[in-house]
């Protein structure tokens, strides 16, 4: 287990968003690119509005062959 502390200093009335991001599998047939692009746009708008955004990376951003995708390929 890795424990990481991150201190976030906010101005009065400033908002901090925590955004988990993972299982994107970008450039695969199962990737919902429109949804991913909307998320990136949403994050950018929050930052431009003065909020802070912390992204928690959960993996499989570009991984084209997850376990379920490998199973589907073998079955095909």
PDB file of C-alpha atoms in Angstrom:
ATOM      1  CA  UNK A   1       0.000   0.000   0.000  1.00  0.00           C
ATOM      2  CA  UNK A   2       1.188   3.485  -0.836  1.00  0.00           C
ATOM      3  CA  UNK A   3      -0.033   6.376   1.245  1.00  0.00           C
ATOM      4  CA  UNK A   4       0.285   9.803  -0.279  1.00  0.00           C
ATOM      5  CA  UNK A   5      -0.700  13.044   1.408  1.00  0.00           C
ATOM      6  CA  UNK A   6      -1.518  16.011  -0.756  1.00  0.00           C
ATOM      7  CA  UNK A   7      -2.222  19.328   0.879  1.00  0.00           C
ATOM      8  CA  UNK A   8      -4.442  21.659  -1.120  1.00  0.00           C
ATOM      9  CA  UNK A   9      -4.520  25.329  -0.246  1.00  0.00           C
ATOM     10  CA  UNK A  10      -7.780  26.942  -1.294  1.00  0.00           C
ATOM     11  CA  UNK A  11      -8.775  30.562  -1.405  1.00  0.00           C
ATOM     12  CA  UNK A  12     -12.001  31.480   0.390  1.00  0.00           C
ATOM     13  CA  UNK A  13     -14.982  30.179  -1.611  1.00  0.00           C
ATOM     14  CA  UNK A  14     -12.685  28.267  -3.999  1.00  0.00           C
ATOM     15  CA  UNK A  15     -13.865  24.805  -5.006  1.00  0.00           C
ATOM     16  CA  UNK A  16     -11.710  21.681  -5.211  1.00  0.00           C
ATOM     17  CA  UNK A  17     -12.878  18.779  -7.367  1.00  0.00           C
ATOM     18  CA  UNK A  18     -11.543  15.237  -7.064  1.00  0.00           C
ATOM     19  CA  UNK A  19     -11.791  13.433 -10.408  1.00  0.00           C
ATOM     20  CA  UNK A  20     -11.027   9.708 -10.635  1.00  0.00           C
ATOM     21  CA  UNK A  21      -9.833   8.771 -14.127  1.00  0.00           C
ATOM     22  CA  UNK A  22      -9.178   5.293 -15.437  1.00  0.00           C
ATOM     23  CA  UNK A  23     -10.194   2.499 -17.825  1.00  0.00           C
ATOM     24  CA  UNK A  24     -10.129   4.898 -20.756  1.00  0.00           C
ATOM     25  CA  UNK A  25      -8.481   2.485 -23.238  1.00  0.00           C
ATOM     26  CA  UNK A  26      -7.999   5.369 -25.650  1.00  0.00           C
ATOM     27  CA  UNK A  27      -8.040   4.510 -29.382  1.00  0.00           C
ATOM     28  CA  UNK A  28      -9.771   1.170 -28.905  1.00  0.00           C
ATOM     29  CA  UNK A  29     -13.211   0.210 -30.146  1.00  0.00           C
ATOM     30  CA  UNK A  30     -14.557   0.245 -26.584  1.00  0.00           C
ATOM     31  CA  UNK A  31     -13.283   3.753 -25.813  1.00  0.00           C
ATOM     32  CA  UNK A  32     -16.012   6.350 -25.383  1.00  0.00           C
ATOM     33  CA  UNK A  33     -13.959   9.208 -26.857  1.00  0.00           C
ATOM     34  CA  UNK A  34     -16.842  11.684 -26.748  1.00  0.00           C
ATOM     35  CA  UNK A  35     -17.307  11.110 -23.016  1.00  0.00           C
ATOM     36  CA  UNK A  36     -13.555  11.364 -22.384  1.00  0.00           C
ATOM     37  CA  UNK A  37     -13.312  14.612 -24.370  1.00  0.00           C
ATOM     38  CA  UNK A  38     -16.305  16.027 -22.462  1.00  0.00           C
ATOM     39  CA  UNK A  39     -14.523  15.209 -19.186  1.00  0.00           C
ATOM     40  CA  UNK A  40     -11.330  16.963 -20.313  1.00  0.00           C
ATOM     41  CA  UNK A  41     -13.363  19.981 -21.447  1.00  0.00           C
ATOM     42  CA  UNK A  42     -15.233  20.018 -18.119  1.00  0.00           C
ATOM     43  CA  UNK A  43     -11.955  19.925 -16.171  1.00  0.00           C
ATOM     44  CA  UNK A  44     -10.547  22.781 -18.269  1.00  0.00           C
ATOM     45  CA  UNK A  45     -13.640  24.911 -17.661  1.00  0.00           C
ATOM     46  CA  UNK A  46     -13.412  24.344 -13.894  1.00  0.00           C
ATOM     47  CA  UNK A  47      -9.753  25.386 -13.874  1.00  0.00           C
ATOM     48  CA  UNK A  48     -10.456  28.492 -15.989  1.00  0.00           C
ATOM     49  CA  UNK A  49     -13.256  29.388 -13.555  1.00  0.00           C
ATOM     50  CA  UNK A  50     -10.736  29.392 -10.698  1.00  0.00           C
ATOM     51  CA  UNK A  51     -11.392  25.989  -9.162  1.00  0.00           C
ATOM     52  CA  UNK A  52      -8.709  23.434  -8.420  1.00  0.00           C
ATOM     53  CA  UNK A  53      -8.956  19.928  -9.826  1.00  0.00           C
ATOM     54  CA  UNK A  54      -7.156  16.871  -8.493  1.00  0.00           C
ATOM     55  CA  UNK A  55      -7.104  13.870 -10.817  1.00  0.00           C
ATOM     56  CA  UNK A  56      -6.681  10.414  -9.326  1.00  0.00           C
ATOM     57  CA  UNK A  57      -5.178   8.208 -12.026  1.00  0.00           C
ATOM     58  CA  UNK A  58      -6.502   4.655 -11.883  1.00  0.00           C
ATOM     59  CA  UNK A  59      -4.742   3.124 -14.888  1.00  0.00           C
ATOM     60  CA  UNK A  60      -5.565   1.649 -18.290  1.00  0.00           C
ATOM     61  CA  UNK A  61      -5.402   4.951 -20.145  1.00  0.00           C
ATOM     62  CA  UNK A  62      -3.975   3.556 -23.385  1.00  0.00           C
ATOM     63  CA  UNK A  63      -4.049  -0.182 -22.670  1.00  0.00           C
ATOM     64  CA  UNK A  64      -5.623  -1.652 -25.762  1.00  0.00           C
ATOM     65  CA  UNK A  65      -5.756  -5.182 -24.447  1.00  0.00           C
ATOM     66  CA  UNK A  66      -7.385  -5.529 -21.052  1.00  0.00           C
ATOM     67  CA  UNK A  67      -8.416  -8.958 -19.803  1.00  0.00           C
ATOM     68  CA  UNK A  68     -11.934  -8.607 -21.200  1.00  0.00           C
ATOM     69  CA  UNK A  69     -10.625  -7.362 -24.554  1.00  0.00           C
ATOM     70  CA  UNK A  70      -8.168 -10.270 -24.801  1.00  0.00           C
ATOM     71  CA  UNK A  71     -11.041 -12.684 -24.060  1.00  0.00           C
ATOM     72  CA  UNK A  72     -13.173 -11.072 -26.785  1.00  0.00           C
ATOM     73  CA  UNK A  73     -10.334 -11.303 -29.300  1.00  0.00           C
ATOM     74  CA  UNK A  74      -9.739 -14.999 -28.545  1.00  0.00           C
ATOM     75  CA  UNK A  75     -13.476 -15.717 -28.789  1.00  0.00           C
ATOM     76  CA  UNK A  76     -13.645 -13.987 -32.188  1.00  0.00           C
TER      77      UNK A  76
END
